[in-house]
Amino acid sequence: MLHNQIWISLSRYRTAKGNNRIVDKPIDFDQVDRERNWDDQIIFNGILLYVLGDALPGGLNLPIWTTDGVILTILLHAGPVEFLYYWFHRALHHHFLYSRYHSHHHSSIVTEPITSVIHPFAEHIVYFTLFSIPIVTTMLVGTLSLVSITGYLTYIDFMNNMGHCNFELIPKWLFSIFPPLKYLMYTPSYHSLHHTQFRTNYSLFMPLYDWLYGTMDKSTDSLYETSLKREEEWPDVVHLTHLTTPESIYHLRLGFASLAAEPHTSSSKWYMWLMWPFTLWSMMVTWIYGRTIIVERNRLDELKLQTWAIPKYNIQYLLKWQRESINSLIEEAIREAEGKGAKVLSLGLMNQGEELNKYGGLYVQRKPEMKMKVVDGTSLAVAVIVNSIPKGTTQVLLRGKLTKVAYALAFALCEKGLQVVTVREDEHEKIDKSFSRKSTSNLILSKSFSQKTWLVGEGLTEAEQMKARKGTLFIPFSQFPPKKLRKDCFYHFTPAMAAPPSLENVDSCENWLPRRVMSAWRVGGIVHALEGWKEHECGYTMSNIDTVWQATIRHGFQPLIVPTPLK
């Protein structure tokens, strides 16, 4: 399982970067869901191997090494196993068997390492039987050893994962040193052609049988050469984010694919507790490694998008002595994105406040000659919240840590004639000082919690939630959702929009948001690039929220449905 997971993470990282990528087509949630039970075959094979070892002579008390057993395992795989697999595989592509069995595997045109073991149960039975030939034979003749069985099983997993990883990693010089190797070991691009062409390259791991029976794809060599020469993809838009909770590392697209395809909830899966030793180890590695890593790539029409993660956790943003380190990492990421020709860098979770980076304006001040535009997405976040307030609302309660979004939101609502109620004098005074005089009359200080629409950010207490009326709608203005303490109230999503169908390669969720939903801060950077706006949107500057909203809708992003409050 660890071996497979390493391949999954490596493949997703390399295909996100783009260098040596083989197939450009995207994968989707359907493929992730179809492939999420890849560990079933490990359990199944383990049980069968245990039964064989216990039932047959020569399966217990194995020696560490037997030369005869290792040589016999190699010969039996190269001969009977590869030969029988080739013809069984060709038979599976007959329309009768293909429609009933093998089409399930070929539903994944763009393969991931674990695609290799996604088959109907009947196929698993046949594959286990084939791969058992060397194991059972050496067991019966008394030459099976720990090295031969573990080496053979590792070889099968390695070659299976490599053949489906969707990036080319076999160097050309390897075939130059030993030319016959071309017929004894396939490459990722070799097997990738089987998933795109269907009727060629049937061999298991040795192309020899395709060559012998005339089924080797004519474009095998050219695709191999092209994939090897393919350079890293340079993005048009970079979305910068960071880790949140310790277990959030598993929810990255590079982590557990099935977890990344679901919203990140505060209540972790039960088995996450068993992962705590590894979780702590991963936290130490990220603290020491301290470099930004590419975690996802997307495409919207001709716009190339990448998401970069900084190995810093929420708790580190609260520590003053970590600020310099965090800012250095962000500035390094900005320089790298600028060097790669990115048009826009959206700060996402990096926009943590005035104390850390002046709402992102610090980076523009330090590099005024920067051509790339830095966008914090505040304008769209405010626009999303304004358009999430139910029609007919005349008064809203504003509660939570006062950020750039909170100030801009209060001002925008007062300008539109809505009354904004605050319950703390210090917050009321700060907002009031940021207003122009004509808007001040709609800003109200009150101790009442009777409003049916609450705009909430970080700092909302449990006691305050309990004071809300039945049927109250909580709309977050922070990137972090409040705890859902009230079953008789409604909780809106954090500011976000549904992505258009043309957005490709979306197979993971953004933090706690549903599938194919992106945070407003992230969407704001994409729209900025699509519109070609020439100004930065960070620091204390903002774009016109109505202009940004209309442009976002025009590009196919859709608002999320607001739940209907109880009557």
Coordinates of C-alpha atoms in Angstrom, one line a residue:
M1 CA 0.0 0.0 0.0
L2 CA 2.9 2.4 0.8
H3 CA 4.5 1.5 -2.5
N4 CA 1.4 2.3 -4.4
Q5 CA 0.7 5.5 -2.5
I6 CA 4.3 6.8 -3.3
W7 CA 3.6 6.1 -7.0
I8 CA 0.3 8.0 -6.8
S9 CA 1.8 11.0 -5.2
L10 CA 4.8 11.1 -7.5
S11 CA 2.7 10.7 -10.6
R12 CA 0.3 13.5 -9.6
Y13 CA 3.2 15.8 -8.8
R14 CA 5.0 15.1 -12.1
T15 CA 1.9 15.4 -14.2
A16 CA 1.1 18.7 -12.5
K17 CA 4.5 20.1 -13.4
G18 CA 4.1 18.8 -16.9
N19 CA 7.6 17.7 -17.8
N20 CA 7.6 14.3 -19.5
R21 CA 3.8 14.1 -19.3
I22 CA 2.4 11.7 -21.8
V23 CA -1.4 12.3 -22.2
D24 CA -2.8 15.8 -21.7
K25 CA -6.5 14.9 -21.3
P26 CA -8.0 15.5 -17.8
I27 CA -9.3 13.0 -15.2
D28 CA -12.4 13.7 -13.2
F29 CA -14.3 12.7 -10.1
D30 CA -15.9 9.7 -11.8
Q31 CA -12.4 8.2 -12.3
V32 CA -11.4 8.9 -8.7
D33 CA -14.5 7.2 -7.4
R34 CA -14.1 4.2 -9.7
E35 CA -10.5 3.7 -8.5
R36 CA -10.9 4.5 -4.8
N37 CA -11.0 0.8 -3.8
W38 CA -7.6 0.0 -5.1
D39 CA -6.6 -1.6 -1.7
D40 CA -9.2 -4.4 -2.2
Q41 CA -6.9 -6.3 -4.4
I42 CA -4.1 -6.1 -1.9
I43 CA -6.3 -7.7 0.8
F44 CA -7.7 -10.2 -1.7
N45 CA -4.2 -11.3 -2.9
G46 CA -2.8 -11.4 0.6
I47 CA -5.6 -13.8 1.8
L48 CA -5.1 -16.1 -1.2
L49 CA -1.3 -16.1 -0.8
Y50 CA -1.7 -17.0 2.9
V51 CA -4.0 -19.9 2.0
L52 CA -1.6 -21.2 -0.7
G53 CA 1.4 -20.9 1.6
D54 CA -0.4 -22.8 4.4
A55 CA -2.0 -25.4 2.2
L56 CA 0.9 -26.4 -0.2
P57 CA 4.2 -28.0 0.8
G58 CA 7.2 -25.7 0.7
G59 CA 5.2 -22.6 1.6
L60 CA 6.4 -22.2 5.2
N61 CA 9.8 -21.7 6.8
L62 CA 11.2 -20.2 3.6
P63 CA 15.0 -19.6 3.2
I64 CA 16.1 -16.1 2.6
W65 CA 17.7 -16.9 -0.8
T66 CA 17.9 -19.8 -3.3
T67 CA 19.6 -19.2 -6.6
D68 CA 17.6 -21.9 -8.4
G69 CA 14.3 -20.3 -7.1
V70 CA 15.2 -16.8 -8.3
I71 CA 16.3 -18.0 -11.8
L72 CA 13.2 -20.2 -12.1
T73 CA 10.9 -17.3 -11.1
I74 CA 12.4 -15.1 -13.8
L75 CA 12.1 -17.8 -16.5
L76 CA 8.5 -18.7 -15.6
H77 CA 7.5 -15.1 -15.7
A78 CA 9.2 -14.3 -19.0
G79 CA 7.7 -17.4 -20.6
P80 CA 4.3 -18.8 -19.4
V81 CA 3.1 -15.7 -17.5
E82 CA 3.9 -13.1 -20.2
F83 CA 2.7 -15.4 -23.0
L84 CA -0.6 -16.4 -21.4
Y85 CA -1.3 -12.8 -20.3
Y86 CA -0.8 -11.5 -23.8
W87 CA -3.4 -13.8 -25.3
F88 CA -5.8 -13.4 -22.4
H89 CA -5.5 -9.7 -22.7
R90 CA -6.2 -9.8 -26.5
A91 CA -9.2 -12.0 -25.7
L92 CA -10.5 -9.4 -23.3
H93 CA -10.6 -6.9 -26.1
H94 CA -13.0 -9.0 -28.1
H95 CA -16.4 -7.1 -27.9
F96 CA -18.1 -9.9 -26.0
L97 CA -15.6 -9.9 -23.1
Y98 CA -14.7 -6.2 -23.4
S99 CA -18.2 -4.9 -22.8
R100 CA -18.7 -7.3 -19.9
Y101 CA -15.4 -7.0 -18.1
H102 CA -12.3 -5.1 -19.5
S103 CA -14.2 -1.9 -20.4
H104 CA -14.2 -1.1 -16.7
H105 CA -10.4 -0.8 -16.7
H106 CA -10.3 1.1 -20.0
S107 CA -12.8 3.7 -18.7
S108 CA -9.6 5.4 -17.5
I109 CA -8.1 6.7 -20.8
V110 CA -5.7 9.0 -18.8
T111 CA -4.2 6.5 -16.4
E112 CA -2.9 7.0 -12.9
P113 CA -0.6 4.4 -11.2
I114 CA -3.5 2.7 -9.4
T115 CA -5.5 2.3 -12.6
S116 CA -3.4 -0.8 -13.0
V117 CA -5.4 -2.8 -10.5
I118 CA -8.9 -1.5 -11.2
H119 CA -10.6 -4.6 -12.8
P120 CA -13.8 -6.6 -12.3
F121 CA -13.5 -9.4 -9.8
A122 CA -13.3 -12.1 -12.5
E123 CA -10.3 -10.5 -14.0
H124 CA -8.6 -10.4 -10.6
I125 CA -9.1 -14.1 -10.3
V126 CA -7.3 -14.8 -13.6
Y127 CA -4.5 -12.3 -12.9
F128 CA -3.8 -13.9 -9.6
T129 CA -3.8 -17.3 -11.2
L130 CA -1.3 -16.1 -13.8
F131 CA 1.0 -14.4 -11.3
S132 CA 0.9 -17.5 -9.0
I133 CA 2.5 -19.7 -11.6
P134 CA 6.1 -18.8 -10.6
I135 CA 5.2 -18.7 -6.9
V136 CA 3.4 -22.1 -6.8
T137 CA 5.9 -23.8 -9.1
T138 CA 8.9 -22.9 -7.0
M139 CA 6.9 -23.7 -3.9
L140 CA 6.2 -27.2 -5.1
V141 CA 9.7 -27.9 -6.2
G142 CA 11.1 -26.6 -2.9
T143 CA 13.1 -23.6 -4.3
L144 CA 10.8 -20.7 -3.1
S145 CA 12.6 -18.1 -1.0
L146 CA 11.8 -14.9 0.8
V147 CA 13.8 -13.0 -1.8
S148 CA 12.1 -14.6 -4.8
I149 CA 8.5 -14.1 -3.6
T150 CA 8.9 -10.5 -2.2
G151 CA 11.1 -9.5 -5.2
Y152 CA 8.6 -10.9 -7.7
L153 CA 5.6 -9.2 -6.0
T154 CA 7.5 -5.9 -5.8
Y155 CA 8.4 -6.3 -9.5
I156 CA 4.8 -6.7 -10.5
D157 CA 3.6 -3.7 -8.5
F158 CA 6.5 -1.6 -9.7
M159 CA 6.0 -2.3 -13.3
N160 CA 2.2 -2.0 -13.0
N161 CA 2.4 1.4 -11.4
M162 CA 5.1 2.6 -13.7
G163 CA 3.2 1.6 -16.8
H164 CA 0.2 3.7 -15.7
C165 CA 1.9 6.7 -14.2
N166 CA 1.4 9.0 -17.3
F167 CA 4.9 10.5 -17.3
E168 CA 7.9 9.0 -19.1
L169 CA 10.8 8.2 -16.8
I170 CA 12.9 5.5 -18.6
P171 CA 16.0 7.2 -19.9
K172 CA 17.0 6.7 -23.5
W173 CA 20.6 5.7 -22.6
L174 CA 19.3 2.6 -20.9
F175 CA 18.2 1.2 -24.3
S176 CA 21.4 2.4 -26.0
I177 CA 23.5 0.4 -23.6
F178 CA 21.5 -2.8 -24.0
P179 CA 19.2 -2.6 -27.2
P180 CA 17.4 -5.9 -26.5
L181 CA 16.0 -4.3 -23.4
K182 CA 13.4 -2.6 -25.7
Y183 CA 11.7 -6.0 -26.0
L184 CA 12.1 -7.1 -22.3
M185 CA 10.8 -4.0 -20.5
Y186 CA 8.0 -1.6 -21.5
T187 CA 7.8 2.1 -20.8
P188 CA 5.0 4.3 -19.5
S189 CA 4.4 5.7 -22.9
Y190 CA 4.3 2.2 -24.4
H191 CA 1.4 1.2 -22.2
S192 CA -0.3 4.6 -22.4
L193 CA -0.8 3.9 -26.1
H194 CA -2.8 0.8 -25.2
H195 CA -5.2 3.0 -23.2
T196 CA -5.6 5.5 -26.0
Q197 CA -5.5 3.1 -29.1
F198 CA -7.1 0.0 -27.4
R199 CA -6.0 -2.5 -30.2
T200 CA -2.2 -2.3 -29.8
N201 CA 0.5 -2.9 -27.2
Y202 CA -1.3 -5.8 -25.4
S203 CA 1.9 -7.2 -23.6
L204 CA 2.1 -7.3 -19.9
F205 CA 5.6 -5.9 -19.1
M206 CA 7.6 -7.3 -22.1
P207 CA 6.9 -5.8 -25.6
L208 CA 8.5 -9.0 -27.1
Y209 CA 5.1 -10.6 -27.6
D210 CA 3.6 -7.6 -29.3
W211 CA 6.6 -7.6 -31.7
L212 CA 6.2 -11.4 -32.3
Y213 CA 2.5 -11.2 -33.1
G214 CA 2.5 -7.8 -34.9
T215 CA 0.5 -5.8 -32.5
M216 CA 3.1 -3.2 -31.5
D217 CA 1.8 0.3 -32.1
K218 CA 3.6 2.2 -34.9
S219 CA 3.8 5.4 -32.9
T220 CA 5.5 3.7 -29.9
D221 CA 8.9 5.1 -30.5
S222 CA 7.8 8.6 -31.5
L223 CA 5.6 9.0 -28.4
Y224 CA 8.4 7.8 -26.2
E225 CA 10.8 10.4 -27.8
T226 CA 8.2 13.2 -27.5
S227 CA 7.4 12.5 -23.9
L228 CA 11.0 12.4 -22.9
K229 CA 11.6 15.8 -24.5
R230 CA 8.5 17.4 -23.0
E231 CA 9.4 20.4 -20.8
E232 CA 7.8 21.7 -17.6
E233 CA 4.5 23.5 -18.2
W234 CA 4.5 27.2 -17.3
P235 CA 1.3 28.5 -15.9
D236 CA -0.7 31.6 -16.7
V237 CA -2.2 31.8 -13.2
V238 CA -0.7 30.5 -10.0
H239 CA -3.0 30.0 -7.0
L240 CA -0.9 30.1 -3.8
T241 CA -2.3 28.2 -0.8
H242 CA -1.0 26.4 2.4
L243 CA -1.8 23.5 4.6
T244 CA -4.4 24.1 7.3
T245 CA -4.6 21.3 9.9
P246 CA -2.0 18.5 10.3
E247 CA -4.1 15.9 8.5
S248 CA -4.8 18.3 5.6
I249 CA -1.7 17.0 3.9
Y250 CA -3.7 13.8 3.1
H251 CA -6.4 16.0 1.5
L252 CA -4.1 17.5 -1.0
R253 CA -4.4 16.1 -4.5
L254 CA -0.9 14.6 -4.0
G255 CA -2.2 12.8 -0.9
F256 CA -5.0 10.3 -0.7
A257 CA -7.0 10.7 -3.9
S258 CA -10.3 9.6 -2.4
L259 CA -9.9 12.0 0.5
A260 CA -8.9 14.9 -1.8
A261 CA -12.1 14.2 -3.8
E262 CA -14.3 15.0 -0.8
P263 CA -14.7 18.2 1.3
H264 CA -12.2 18.4 4.2
T265 CA -14.3 18.1 7.3
S266 CA -13.2 18.8 10.8
S267 CA -14.2 15.3 11.9
S268 CA -11.5 13.2 10.4
K269 CA -12.0 9.6 9.3
W270 CA -11.5 7.1 12.1
Y271 CA -8.4 5.7 10.5
M272 CA -6.7 9.1 10.5
W273 CA -6.0 8.5 14.2
L274 CA -3.9 5.5 13.2
M275 CA -1.9 7.7 10.8
W276 CA -0.8 10.1 13.6
P277 CA 2.8 8.9 13.7
F278 CA 3.2 9.5 10.0
T279 CA 1.3 12.8 10.3
L280 CA 3.7 14.1 12.8
W281 CA 6.6 12.9 10.7
S282 CA 5.2 14.7 7.6
M283 CA 4.8 17.9 9.7
M284 CA 8.5 17.7 10.6
V285 CA 9.5 17.1 7.0
T286 CA 7.5 20.1 5.7
W287 CA 8.9 22.3 8.4
I288 CA 12.5 21.3 7.5
Y289 CA 12.0 21.1 3.7
G290 CA 10.3 24.5 3.6
R291 CA 9.7 24.8 -0.2
T292 CA 6.7 25.5 -2.3
I293 CA 5.4 22.5 -4.2
I294 CA 3.1 22.2 -7.2
V295 CA 0.0 20.3 -6.1
E296 CA -2.5 20.7 -9.0
R297 CA -2.9 21.8 -12.6
N298 CA -6.1 22.9 -14.4
R299 CA -7.0 24.4 -17.7
L300 CA -9.8 26.8 -18.5
D301 CA -10.0 27.2 -22.3
E302 CA -6.5 28.4 -23.2
L303 CA -5.6 29.5 -19.7
K304 CA -3.2 27.2 -17.8
L305 CA -3.7 27.1 -14.0
Q306 CA -1.5 25.7 -11.3
T307 CA -2.0 25.5 -7.5
W308 CA 1.1 25.8 -5.3
A309 CA 1.2 24.9 -1.7
I310 CA 3.5 26.4 0.9
P311 CA 4.4 23.9 3.7
K312 CA 3.1 26.0 6.5
Y313 CA 0.1 25.3 8.8
N314 CA -2.5 27.5 10.3
I315 CA -0.9 27.5 13.7
Q316 CA 2.3 28.9 12.2
Y317 CA 0.5 32.0 10.9
L318 CA -0.4 32.9 14.5
L319 CA 3.2 32.9 15.7
K320 CA 5.0 36.2 15.3
W321 CA 8.4 34.5 15.0
Q322 CA 7.2 32.6 11.9
R323 CA 6.1 35.7 9.9
E324 CA 9.5 36.4 8.4
S325 CA 9.9 32.8 7.3
I326 CA 6.3 32.7 5.8
N327 CA 6.9 36.0 4.0
S328 CA 10.2 34.7 2.6
L329 CA 8.4 31.6 1.2
I330 CA 5.7 33.7 -0.4
E331 CA 8.1 36.1 -1.9
E332 CA 10.2 33.2 -3.3
A333 CA 7.0 31.8 -4.8
I334 CA 6.1 35.2 -6.4
R335 CA 9.6 35.4 -7.9
E336 CA 9.4 31.9 -9.3
A337 CA 5.9 32.5 -10.8
E338 CA 7.1 35.8 -12.3
G339 CA 10.1 34.0 -13.8
K340 CA 7.9 31.4 -15.4
G341 CA 5.8 34.1 -17.1
A342 CA 2.6 33.8 -15.0
K343 CA 0.2 36.6 -15.6
V344 CA -1.6 36.5 -12.2
L345 CA -0.7 35.1 -8.8
S346 CA -3.7 34.8 -6.5
L347 CA -2.8 34.8 -2.8
G348 CA -5.7 32.6 -1.6
L349 CA -5.0 31.6 2.0
M350 CA -1.8 33.7 1.9
N351 CA -3.9 36.8 2.5
Q352 CA -3.8 36.4 6.2
G353 CA -4.1 40.0 7.4
E354 CA -2.5 43.3 7.9
E355 CA 0.0 42.2 10.4
L356 CA 1.6 39.5 8.2
N357 CA 1.8 41.1 4.8
K358 CA -0.5 44.1 4.6
Y359 CA -3.1 42.0 2.8
G360 CA -0.5 41.1 0.2
G361 CA 0.5 44.6 -0.6
L362 CA 3.9 44.1 1.0
Y363 CA 5.1 42.0 -1.9
V364 CA 4.1 44.7 -4.5
Q365 CA 5.8 47.4 -2.5
R366 CA 9.0 45.4 -2.4
K367 CA 8.9 44.6 -6.1
P368 CA 7.2 47.5 -7.9
E369 CA 8.7 46.6 -11.3
M370 CA 6.8 43.2 -11.2
K371 CA 4.8 42.6 -14.4
M372 CA 2.7 39.8 -12.9
K373 CA -0.4 40.9 -11.1
V374 CA -1.0 40.0 -7.5
V375 CA -4.6 39.4 -6.7
D376 CA -6.1 38.7 -3.3
G377 CA -9.7 38.1 -4.5
T378 CA -11.3 40.4 -2.0
S379 CA -13.5 42.1 -4.5
L380 CA -15.1 38.9 -5.7
A381 CA -15.4 37.5 -2.2
V382 CA -17.4 40.6 -1.2
A383 CA -19.5 40.4 -4.3
V384 CA -20.3 36.7 -3.6
I385 CA -21.4 37.5 -0.1
V386 CA -23.5 40.5 -1.1
N387 CA -25.2 38.3 -3.7
S388 CA -25.7 35.5 -1.2
I389 CA -27.9 37.6 1.1
P390 CA -31.6 36.7 0.7
K391 CA -33.7 39.2 -1.2
G392 CA -35.8 41.4 1.0
T393 CA -33.2 41.5 3.8
T394 CA -32.9 45.0 5.3
Q395 CA -30.6 44.3 8.2
V396 CA -27.6 42.0 8.8
L397 CA -25.4 41.3 11.8
L398 CA -21.7 41.5 11.2
R399 CA -19.6 39.5 13.7
G400 CA -16.0 38.2 13.5
K401 CA -12.4 39.3 13.1
L402 CA -12.3 42.5 11.1
T403 CA -10.3 41.9 7.9
K404 CA -10.1 43.6 4.6
V405 CA -13.2 41.6 3.5
A406 CA -15.1 42.6 6.6
Y407 CA -14.5 46.3 6.1
A408 CA -15.2 46.2 2.4
L409 CA -18.4 44.1 3.0
A410 CA -19.7 46.5 5.6
F411 CA -19.1 49.5 3.3
A412 CA -20.7 47.9 0.3
L413 CA -23.8 46.9 2.2
C414 CA -24.2 50.3 3.7
E415 CA -23.8 51.9 0.3
K416 CA -26.6 49.6 -1.0
G417 CA -28.9 50.8 1.8
L418 CA -28.7 47.7 4.1
Q419 CA -28.2 48.3 7.8
V420 CA -25.1 46.6 9.2
V421 CA -25.4 45.8 12.9
T422 CA -22.4 45.3 15.1
V423 CA -22.5 44.2 18.8
R424 CA -19.1 45.3 20.0
E425 CA -18.1 48.9 20.5
D426 CA -14.5 48.5 19.4
E427 CA -15.6 46.8 16.1
H428 CA -18.2 49.5 15.5
E429 CA -15.7 52.3 16.0
K430 CA -13.1 50.7 13.7
I431 CA -15.6 50.2 10.9
D432 CA -17.0 53.7 11.4
K433 CA -13.6 55.3 11.0
S434 CA -13.1 53.5 7.7
F435 CA -16.4 54.8 6.3
S436 CA -17.3 57.9 4.4
R437 CA -19.9 60.1 6.2
K438 CA -22.8 59.2 3.9
S439 CA -22.6 55.5 4.8
T440 CA -22.3 55.9 8.5
S441 CA -26.0 56.2 9.1
N442 CA -26.5 52.5 8.1
L443 CA -23.9 51.3 10.6
I444 CA -25.7 50.4 13.8
L445 CA -24.3 49.4 17.2
S446 CA -26.8 47.2 19.0
K447 CA -26.8 44.4 21.7
S448 CA -29.6 42.6 19.9
F449 CA -29.0 39.3 18.1
S450 CA -32.4 39.2 16.4
Q451 CA -31.3 39.6 12.8
K452 CA -32.1 36.5 10.6
T453 CA -28.9 37.0 8.5
W454 CA -25.5 36.9 10.1
L455 CA -22.2 37.6 8.3
V456 CA -19.6 35.8 10.3
G457 CA -15.8 35.5 10.4
E458 CA -13.2 34.0 12.6
G459 CA -13.8 34.9 16.2
L460 CA -17.5 34.1 16.3
T461 CA -18.0 32.4 19.7
E462 CA -20.2 29.4 20.6
A463 CA -22.1 31.6 23.0
E464 CA -22.9 34.1 20.3
Q465 CA -24.2 31.3 18.0
M466 CA -26.5 30.1 20.7
K467 CA -28.1 33.6 20.8
A468 CA -29.2 33.5 17.2
R469 CA -32.9 33.1 16.4
K470 CA -34.3 29.9 15.0
G471 CA -33.8 29.9 11.2
T472 CA -30.9 32.3 11.2
L473 CA -28.7 32.1 8.1
F474 CA -24.9 32.2 8.8
I475 CA -22.9 33.5 5.8
P476 CA -19.1 33.3 6.4
F477 CA -16.9 36.1 5.1
S478 CA -13.8 34.2 6.2
Q479 CA -12.1 31.4 4.3
F480 CA -12.6 29.2 7.3
P481 CA -16.2 28.1 8.0
P482 CA -17.7 28.4 11.5
K483 CA -18.6 25.3 13.6
K484 CA -22.1 24.2 12.9
L485 CA -23.6 24.2 16.4
R486 CA -27.2 24.9 15.6
K487 CA -29.4 22.3 13.8
D488 CA -32.2 24.8 13.6
C489 CA -30.2 27.3 11.7
F490 CA -28.6 27.4 8.2
Y491 CA -24.9 27.7 7.3
H492 CA -23.9 29.0 3.9
F493 CA -20.6 28.0 2.3
T494 CA -17.5 30.1 2.6
P495 CA -17.4 32.6 -0.3
A496 CA -17.1 30.4 -3.4
M497 CA -18.5 29.8 -6.9
A498 CA -19.3 26.7 -9.0
A499 CA -16.7 26.2 -11.7
P500 CA -17.8 26.1 -15.4
P501 CA -17.9 22.8 -17.2
S502 CA -15.0 23.9 -19.4
L503 CA -12.6 23.9 -16.4
E504 CA -10.6 20.7 -16.8
N505 CA -8.8 18.3 -14.5
V506 CA -10.9 19.1 -11.5
D507 CA -10.7 15.9 -9.4
S508 CA -10.2 17.2 -5.9
C509 CA -12.1 19.5 -3.5
E510 CA -10.8 22.8 -2.3
N511 CA -10.6 22.5 1.5
W512 CA -14.2 22.2 2.8
L513 CA -16.0 23.1 -0.4
P514 CA -18.1 20.7 -2.5
R515 CA -16.9 19.2 -5.7
R516 CA -16.2 21.6 -8.6
V517 CA -16.6 24.6 -6.3
M518 CA -13.8 27.0 -5.9
S519 CA -13.2 29.7 -3.4
A520 CA -13.9 33.3 -4.5
W521 CA -10.3 34.3 -3.7
R522 CA -9.1 31.7 -6.2
V523 CA -11.7 32.5 -8.8
G524 CA -10.8 36.2 -8.5
G525 CA -7.3 35.5 -9.8
I526 CA -8.6 33.5 -12.7
V527 CA -11.1 36.2 -13.8
H528 CA -8.4 38.8 -13.4
A529 CA -6.3 36.9 -15.9
L530 CA -9.2 36.2 -18.3
E531 CA -10.1 39.9 -18.4
G532 CA -6.5 41.0 -18.7
W533 CA -6.8 43.6 -16.0
K534 CA -3.6 45.5 -15.6
E535 CA -3.7 46.5 -11.9
H536 CA -2.9 44.7 -8.8
E537 CA -5.7 43.8 -6.4
C538 CA -4.0 43.5 -3.0
G539 CA -3.0 45.6 -0.1
Y540 CA -5.7 48.3 0.5
T541 CA -6.8 48.4 -3.1
M542 CA -9.9 46.8 -4.5
S543 CA -11.7 46.5 -7.9
N544 CA -15.3 47.4 -8.4
I545 CA -17.3 44.6 -7.0
D546 CA -20.1 44.9 -9.5
T547 CA -17.7 44.8 -12.4
V548 CA -15.9 41.8 -11.0
W549 CA -19.2 40.0 -10.4
Q550 CA -20.5 40.5 -13.9
A551 CA -17.2 39.4 -15.4
T552 CA -17.2 36.3 -13.3
I553 CA -20.7 35.3 -14.3
R554 CA -19.8 36.0 -17.9
H555 CA -17.0 33.5 -17.8
G556 CA -19.3 30.7 -16.6
F557 CA -18.8 30.7 -12.9
Q558 CA -22.1 30.3 -11.0
P559 CA -23.2 31.3 -7.5
L560 CA -24.1 28.6 -5.0
I561 CA -27.7 28.1 -4.0
V562 CA -28.6 29.9 -0.8
P563 CA -30.6 27.7 1.6
T564 CA -34.1 28.8 2.4
P565 CA -34.5 29.9 6.1
L566 CA -37.2 28.4 8.1
K567 CA -40.4 30.4 8.3

